[in-house]
Amino acid sequence: MSLDLPKVYPITDTYLSGLSHAEQVARLIEGGASLIQLRDKHAAPREFYREAASALKVARDHHARLMINDRVDLALALKADGVHLGQTDIPADAARQLLGKEAIIGFSTHNIQQAILATSFPVDYLAFGPVFQTATKENPDPSTGQTALREVRAIKGSLPLVAIGGITFSNALDVLKAGADSVAVIAVLLGDPTKIAENMSKMLAATSWLPNDRGTD
Ligand code: TZP
Ligand code: MG
């Protein structure tokens, strides 16, 4: 069955927010988040494991789903809901073998060729971007723009599509109209740690104009 993706898919960032992953998850859930990705490019695996375990407790208490960026081993050990893989992480079929068929596996793509290739992988959603310029990711691929996002929409079949990179309150709806099923966001939600819940619910409101199951108009 196709993954039921919420319109807004927040990703944690401890540098940007200055908060633990668990605290970010608590505030994002307060603002209405139901699927959250833990991303940490700096913490040692042991530290990320400990932090992710606390964050998972918060998520479970509120029936939210939690994804782990990059680390299939952590996702497996913690029984997280799934893993988000990049182009240099272990292959999706190996991750699927380890995590099983119930796990959610997401996969990052940065151009149309990568997206075409990924349609044959055992993944539950494709991420595509950065659609716009982003200051959050180190050494990002070139911005794709919305035309490329439309191209990906045309080739992706029924695979849910997550747009990422530079998404704001003002461009999120356009990105959904261009073909994304969901927007993954970091800076716009976490830049001001006192406003995480408020900004999360504002982003949900900004993206609520299209029905979840909109057709292929
Ligand atoms: N992958 C592509 S862009 C990006 C990642 C992880 C960062 C997105 O962050 P922001 O702050 O929403 O631009
Ligand atoms: Mg990665």
mmCIF file of C-alpha atoms and ligand atoms in Angstrom:
data_model
loop_
_atom_site.group_PDB
_atom_site.id
_atom_site.type_symbol
_atom_site.label_atom_id
_atom_site.label_comp_id
_atom_site.label_asym_id
_atom_site.label_seq_id
_atom_site.Cartn_x
_atom_site.Cartn_y
_atom_site.Cartn_z
ATOM 1 C CA MET A 1 0.000 0.000 0.000
ATOM 2 C CA SER A 2 1.229 3.465 -0.807
ATOM 3 C CA LEU A 3 2.642 5.438 2.101
ATOM 4 C CA ASP A 4 0.310 8.035 3.557
ATOM 5 C CA LEU A 5 2.600 11.045 3.696
ATOM 6 C CA PRO A 6 1.652 14.167 5.611
ATOM 7 C CA LYS A 7 1.947 17.405 3.612
ATOM 8 C CA VAL A 8 4.707 18.626 5.904
ATOM 9 C CA TYR A 9 7.657 16.419 6.803
ATOM 10 C CA PRO A 10 9.968 18.134 9.284
ATOM 11 C CA ILE A 11 13.614 17.177 9.772
ATOM 12 C CA THR A 12 15.526 17.889 12.971
ATOM 13 C CA ASP A 13 18.718 19.937 13.183
ATOM 14 C CA THR A 14 20.409 20.369 16.547
ATOM 15 C CA TYR A 15 22.818 23.067 15.297
ATOM 16 C CA LEU A 16 20.076 25.250 13.921
ATOM 17 C CA SER A 17 17.636 24.819 16.807
ATOM 18 C CA GLY A 18 20.099 24.425 19.679
ATOM 19 C CA LEU A 19 17.769 21.739 21.043
ATOM 20 C CA SER A 20 18.001 17.995 21.566
ATOM 21 C CA HIS A 21 16.297 15.794 18.993
ATOM 22 C CA ALA A 22 13.703 14.808 21.610
ATOM 23 C CA GLU A 23 12.865 18.433 22.374
ATOM 24 C CA GLN A 24 12.570 19.271 18.682
ATOM 25 C CA VAL A 25 10.295 16.262 18.172
ATOM 26 C CA ALA A 26 8.109 17.333 21.134
ATOM 27 C CA ARG A 27 7.706 20.864 19.747
ATOM 28 C CA LEU A 28 7.098 19.678 16.186
ATOM 29 C CA ILE A 29 4.423 17.253 17.395
ATOM 30 C CA GLU A 30 2.828 20.053 19.413
ATOM 31 C CA GLY A 31 2.548 21.933 16.101
ATOM 32 C CA GLY A 32 0.912 18.958 14.380
ATOM 33 C CA ALA A 33 3.781 16.917 12.914
ATOM 34 C CA SER A 34 3.034 13.212 12.438
ATOM 35 C CA LEU A 35 6.131 12.065 10.539
ATOM 36 C CA ILE A 36 9.535 13.416 11.547
ATOM 37 C CA GLN A 37 13.055 12.623 10.388
ATOM 38 C CA LEU A 38 15.994 12.753 12.786
ATOM 39 C CA ARG A 39 19.049 14.055 10.950
ATOM 40 C CA ASP A 40 22.422 14.517 12.593
ATOM 41 C CA LYS A 41 25.591 14.876 10.563
ATOM 42 C CA HIS A 42 27.807 15.676 13.556
ATOM 43 C CA ALA A 43 26.983 13.481 16.542
ATOM 44 C CA ALA A 44 28.952 10.299 17.152
ATOM 45 C CA PRO A 45 26.839 7.184 16.492
ATOM 46 C CA ARG A 46 26.590 6.423 20.223
ATOM 47 C CA GLU A 47 25.317 9.931 20.951
ATOM 48 C CA PHE A 48 22.902 9.898 18.030
ATOM 49 C CA TYR A 49 21.642 6.504 19.203
ATOM 50 C CA ARG A 50 20.971 7.822 22.722
ATOM 51 C CA GLU A 51 19.298 10.988 21.460
ATOM 52 C CA ALA A 52 17.210 9.070 18.934
ATOM 53 C CA ALA A 53 16.034 6.651 21.640
ATOM 54 C CA SER A 54 14.705 9.596 23.700
ATOM 55 C CA ALA A 55 13.123 11.187 20.654
ATOM 56 C CA LEU A 56 11.467 7.888 19.766
ATOM 57 C CA LYS A 57 9.855 7.711 23.214
ATOM 58 C CA VAL A 58 8.340 11.153 22.681
ATOM 59 C CA ALA A 59 7.128 10.174 19.210
ATOM 60 C CA ARG A 60 5.604 6.892 20.415
ATOM 61 C CA ASP A 61 3.760 8.682 23.247
ATOM 62 C CA HIS A 62 2.083 10.863 20.632
ATOM 63 C CA HIS A 63 1.631 8.270 17.883
ATOM 64 C CA ALA A 64 3.976 10.091 15.545
ATOM 65 C CA ARG A 65 6.307 8.201 13.191
ATOM 66 C CA LEU A 66 10.048 8.682 13.304
ATOM 67 C CA MET A 67 12.581 8.219 10.521
ATOM 68 C CA ILE A 68 16.346 8.061 10.940
ATOM 69 C CA ASN A 69 18.556 9.776 8.381
ATOM 70 C CA ASP A 70 21.417 7.728 6.901
ATOM 71 C CA ARG A 71 21.778 5.102 9.641
ATOM 72 C CA VAL A 72 20.051 1.803 8.932
ATOM 73 C CA ASP A 73 21.810 0.271 11.945
ATOM 74 C CA LEU A 74 20.264 2.827 14.306
ATOM 75 C CA ALA A 75 16.827 2.466 12.726
ATOM 76 C CA LEU A 76 17.041 -1.295 13.165
ATOM 77 C CA ALA A 77 18.378 -1.223 16.723
ATOM 78 C CA LEU A 78 15.789 1.339 17.844
ATOM 79 C CA LYS A 79 12.861 -0.103 15.891
ATOM 80 C CA ALA A 80 12.275 3.303 14.371
ATOM 81 C CA ASP A 81 9.605 3.594 11.692
ATOM 82 C CA GLY A 82 12.144 3.753 8.924
ATOM 83 C CA VAL A 83 15.257 5.187 7.385
ATOM 84 C CA HIS A 84 15.978 7.947 4.929
ATOM 85 C CA LEU A 85 18.821 7.062 2.562
ATOM 86 C CA GLY A 86 21.024 9.272 0.443
ATOM 87 C CA GLN A 87 22.952 8.537 -2.722
ATOM 88 C CA THR A 88 26.019 7.281 -0.815
ATOM 89 C CA ASP A 89 24.255 5.340 1.936
ATOM 90 C CA ILE A 90 23.795 1.562 1.754
ATOM 91 C CA PRO A 91 21.613 0.458 -1.175
ATOM 92 C CA ALA A 92 17.857 0.520 -0.679
ATOM 93 C CA ASP A 93 17.491 -3.225 -1.300
ATOM 94 C CA ALA A 94 20.051 -3.977 1.435
ATOM 95 C CA ALA A 95 18.219 -1.630 3.805
ATOM 96 C CA ARG A 96 14.919 -3.320 2.911
ATOM 97 C CA GLN A 97 16.429 -6.722 3.647
ATOM 98 C CA LEU A 98 17.588 -5.548 7.068
ATOM 99 C CA LEU A 99 14.498 -3.566 8.075
ATOM 100 C CA GLY A 100 11.776 -5.707 6.574
ATOM 101 C CA LYS A 101 8.763 -4.902 4.468
ATOM 102 C CA GLU A 102 6.902 -2.817 7.050
ATOM 103 C CA ALA A 103 9.676 -0.240 7.434
ATOM 104 C CA ILE A 104 9.418 3.080 5.630
ATOM 105 C CA ILE A 105 12.378 3.675 3.351
ATOM 106 C CA GLY A 106 12.891 7.077 1.750
ATOM 107 C CA PHE A 107 15.501 7.917 -0.845
ATOM 108 C CA SER A 108 17.094 11.236 -1.813
ATOM 109 C CA THR A 109 17.531 12.167 -5.451
ATOM 110 C CA HIS A 110 18.976 15.362 -6.885
ATOM 111 C CA ASN A 111 18.365 15.145 -10.622
ATOM 112 C CA ILE A 112 16.032 13.438 -13.064
ATOM 113 C CA GLN A 113 18.441 10.565 -13.834
ATOM 114 C CA GLN A 114 18.725 9.645 -10.161
ATOM 115 C CA ALA A 115 14.955 9.859 -9.815
ATOM 116 C CA ILE A 116 14.349 7.568 -12.826
ATOM 117 C CA LEU A 117 16.790 5.015 -11.409
ATOM 118 C CA ALA A 118 15.172 5.184 -7.982
ATOM 119 C CA THR A 119 11.730 4.241 -9.319
ATOM 120 C CA SER A 120 12.985 0.638 -9.512
ATOM 121 C CA PHE A 121 14.222 0.609 -5.907
ATOM 122 C CA PRO A 122 12.241 -0.910 -3.004
ATOM 123 C CA VAL A 123 11.514 2.486 -1.434
ATOM 124 C CA ASP A 124 8.318 4.084 -0.090
ATOM 125 C CA TYR A 125 8.952 7.628 -1.210
ATOM 126 C CA LEU A 126 11.350 9.656 -3.316
ATOM 127 C CA ALA A 127 12.807 12.896 -2.078
ATOM 128 C CA PHE A 128 13.891 15.430 -4.698
ATOM 129 C CA GLY A 129 15.929 18.569 -4.285
ATOM 130 C CA PRO A 130 17.219 20.946 -3.275
ATOM 131 C CA VAL A 131 14.379 22.555 -5.185
ATOM 132 C CA PHE A 132 15.540 26.019 -4.073
ATOM 133 C CA GLN A 133 18.747 27.332 -2.569
ATOM 134 C CA THR A 134 19.359 26.054 0.943
ATOM 135 C CA ALA A 135 21.791 27.140 3.622
ATOM 136 C CA THR A 136 21.034 24.114 5.801
ATOM 137 C CA LYS A 137 22.778 21.343 3.886
ATOM 138 C CA GLU A 138 26.560 21.313 3.540
ATOM 139 C CA ASN A 139 27.708 21.065 -0.083
ATOM 140 C CA PRO A 140 24.228 20.758 -1.570
ATOM 141 C CA ASP A 141 23.675 19.681 -5.146
ATOM 142 C CA PRO A 142 22.624 22.484 -7.519
ATOM 143 C CA SER A 143 19.051 23.709 -7.002
ATOM 144 C CA THR A 144 16.705 21.835 -9.295
ATOM 145 C CA GLY A 145 13.913 24.404 -9.630
ATOM 146 C CA GLN A 146 10.282 23.516 -10.032
ATOM 147 C CA THR A 147 10.477 22.478 -13.683
ATOM 148 C CA ALA A 148 12.639 19.498 -12.738
ATOM 149 C CA LEU A 149 10.199 18.693 -9.942
ATOM 150 C CA ARG A 150 7.404 18.534 -12.543
ATOM 151 C CA GLU A 151 9.561 16.202 -14.651
ATOM 152 C CA VAL A 152 10.064 13.904 -11.675
ATOM 153 C CA ARG A 153 6.367 13.903 -11.014
ATOM 154 C CA ALA A 154 5.822 12.742 -14.593
ATOM 155 C CA ILE A 155 8.136 9.706 -14.281
ATOM 156 C CA LYS A 156 7.668 8.638 -10.681
ATOM 157 C CA GLY A 157 4.507 6.566 -11.141
ATOM 158 C CA SER A 158 2.655 6.054 -7.881
ATOM 159 C CA LEU A 159 5.695 6.599 -5.670
ATOM 160 C CA PRO A 160 5.049 9.472 -3.240
ATOM 161 C CA LEU A 161 7.262 12.505 -3.867
ATOM 162 C CA VAL A 162 8.811 14.706 -1.188
ATOM 163 C CA ALA A 163 10.259 18.068 -2.221
ATOM 164 C CA ILE A 164 13.130 19.442 -0.157
ATOM 165 C CA GLY A 165 15.412 22.433 -0.028
ATOM 166 C CA GLY A 166 14.639 26.093 0.571
ATOM 167 C CA ILE A 167 10.935 25.525 1.088
ATOM 168 C CA THR A 168 9.171 28.388 2.861
ATOM 169 C CA PHE A 169 5.669 29.437 3.857
ATOM 170 C CA SER A 170 5.347 31.331 0.593
ATOM 171 C CA ASN A 171 6.573 28.708 -1.883
ATOM 172 C CA ALA A 172 5.299 25.487 -0.243
ATOM 173 C CA LEU A 173 1.907 25.477 -1.928
ATOM 174 C CA ASP A 174 3.486 26.070 -5.370
ATOM 175 C CA VAL A 175 5.813 23.131 -4.761
ATOM 176 C CA LEU A 176 2.842 20.906 -3.960
ATOM 177 C CA LYS A 177 1.056 22.156 -7.056
ATOM 178 C CA ALA A 178 4.169 21.348 -9.110
ATOM 179 C CA GLY A 179 3.762 17.720 -8.094
ATOM 180 C CA ALA A 180 5.158 17.083 -4.631
ATOM 181 C CA ASP A 181 3.003 15.143 -2.200
ATOM 182 C CA SER A 182 4.872 16.548 0.769
ATOM 183 C CA VAL A 183 7.431 19.200 1.646
ATOM 184 C CA ALA A 184 10.418 18.348 3.854
ATOM 185 C CA VAL A 185 11.572 21.379 5.793
ATOM 186 C CA ILE A 186 14.240 22.375 8.261
ATOM 187 C CA ALA A 187 15.211 26.058 8.573
ATOM 188 C CA VAL A 188 11.742 27.516 8.250
ATOM 189 C CA LEU A 189 10.604 25.470 11.259
ATOM 190 C CA LEU A 190 13.701 25.381 13.462
ATOM 191 C CA GLY A 191 15.392 28.742 12.874
ATOM 192 C CA ASP A 192 13.657 30.210 15.918
ATOM 193 C CA PRO A 193 13.479 27.471 18.590
ATOM 194 C CA THR A 194 10.810 29.383 20.529
ATOM 195 C CA LYS A 195 8.481 29.177 17.518
ATOM 196 C CA ILE A 196 8.850 25.572 16.385
ATOM 197 C CA ALA A 197 5.297 24.482 17.256
ATOM 198 C CA GLU A 198 3.844 27.731 15.920
ATOM 199 C CA ASN A 199 5.779 27.495 12.648
ATOM 200 C CA MET A 200 4.929 23.819 12.212
ATOM 201 C CA SER A 201 1.219 24.525 12.470
ATOM 202 C CA LYS A 202 1.614 27.580 10.217
ATOM 203 C CA MET A 203 3.274 25.375 7.584
ATOM 204 C CA LEU A 204 0.476 22.811 7.848
ATOM 205 C CA ALA A 205 -2.040 25.607 7.339
ATOM 206 C CA ALA A 206 -0.074 26.972 4.366
ATOM 207 C CA THR A 207 -0.184 23.558 2.679
ATOM 208 C CA SER A 208 -3.723 22.581 3.577
ATOM 209 C CA TRP A 209 -5.329 23.987 0.473
ATOM 210 C CA LEU A 210 -4.829 20.882 -1.640
ATOM 211 C CA PRO A 211 -6.568 17.641 -0.669
ATOM 212 C CA ASN A 212 -4.226 14.790 0.313
ATOM 213 C CA ASP A 213 -5.454 12.511 -2.444
ATOM 214 C CA ARG A 214 -5.500 15.093 -5.229
ATOM 215 C CA GLY A 215 -5.513 13.465 -8.647
ATOM 216 C CA THR A 216 -3.000 13.761 -11.461
ATOM 217 C CA ASP A 217 -4.232 17.098 -12.793
HETATM 218 N N1 TZP B 1 18.653 17.738 1.360
HETATM 219 C C1 TZP B 1 18.486 18.526 0.298
HETATM 220 S S1 TZP B 1 18.234 20.146 0.754
HETATM 221 C C2 TZP B 1 18.342 19.761 2.409
HETATM 222 C C3 TZP B 1 18.576 18.404 2.544
HETATM 223 C C4 TZP B 1 18.746 17.688 3.815
HETATM 224 C C5 TZP B 1 18.196 20.780 3.487
HETATM 225 C C6 TZP B 1 16.826 21.347 3.545
HETATM 226 O O1 TZP B 1 16.755 22.302 4.570
HETATM 227 P P1 TZP B 1 15.956 23.665 4.417
HETATM 228 O O2 TZP B 1 16.420 24.472 5.619
HETATM 229 O O3 TZP B 1 14.493 23.350 4.515
HETATM 230 O O4 TZP B 1 16.359 24.293 3.118
HETATM 231 MG MG MG B 2 22.058 10.561 3.815
#
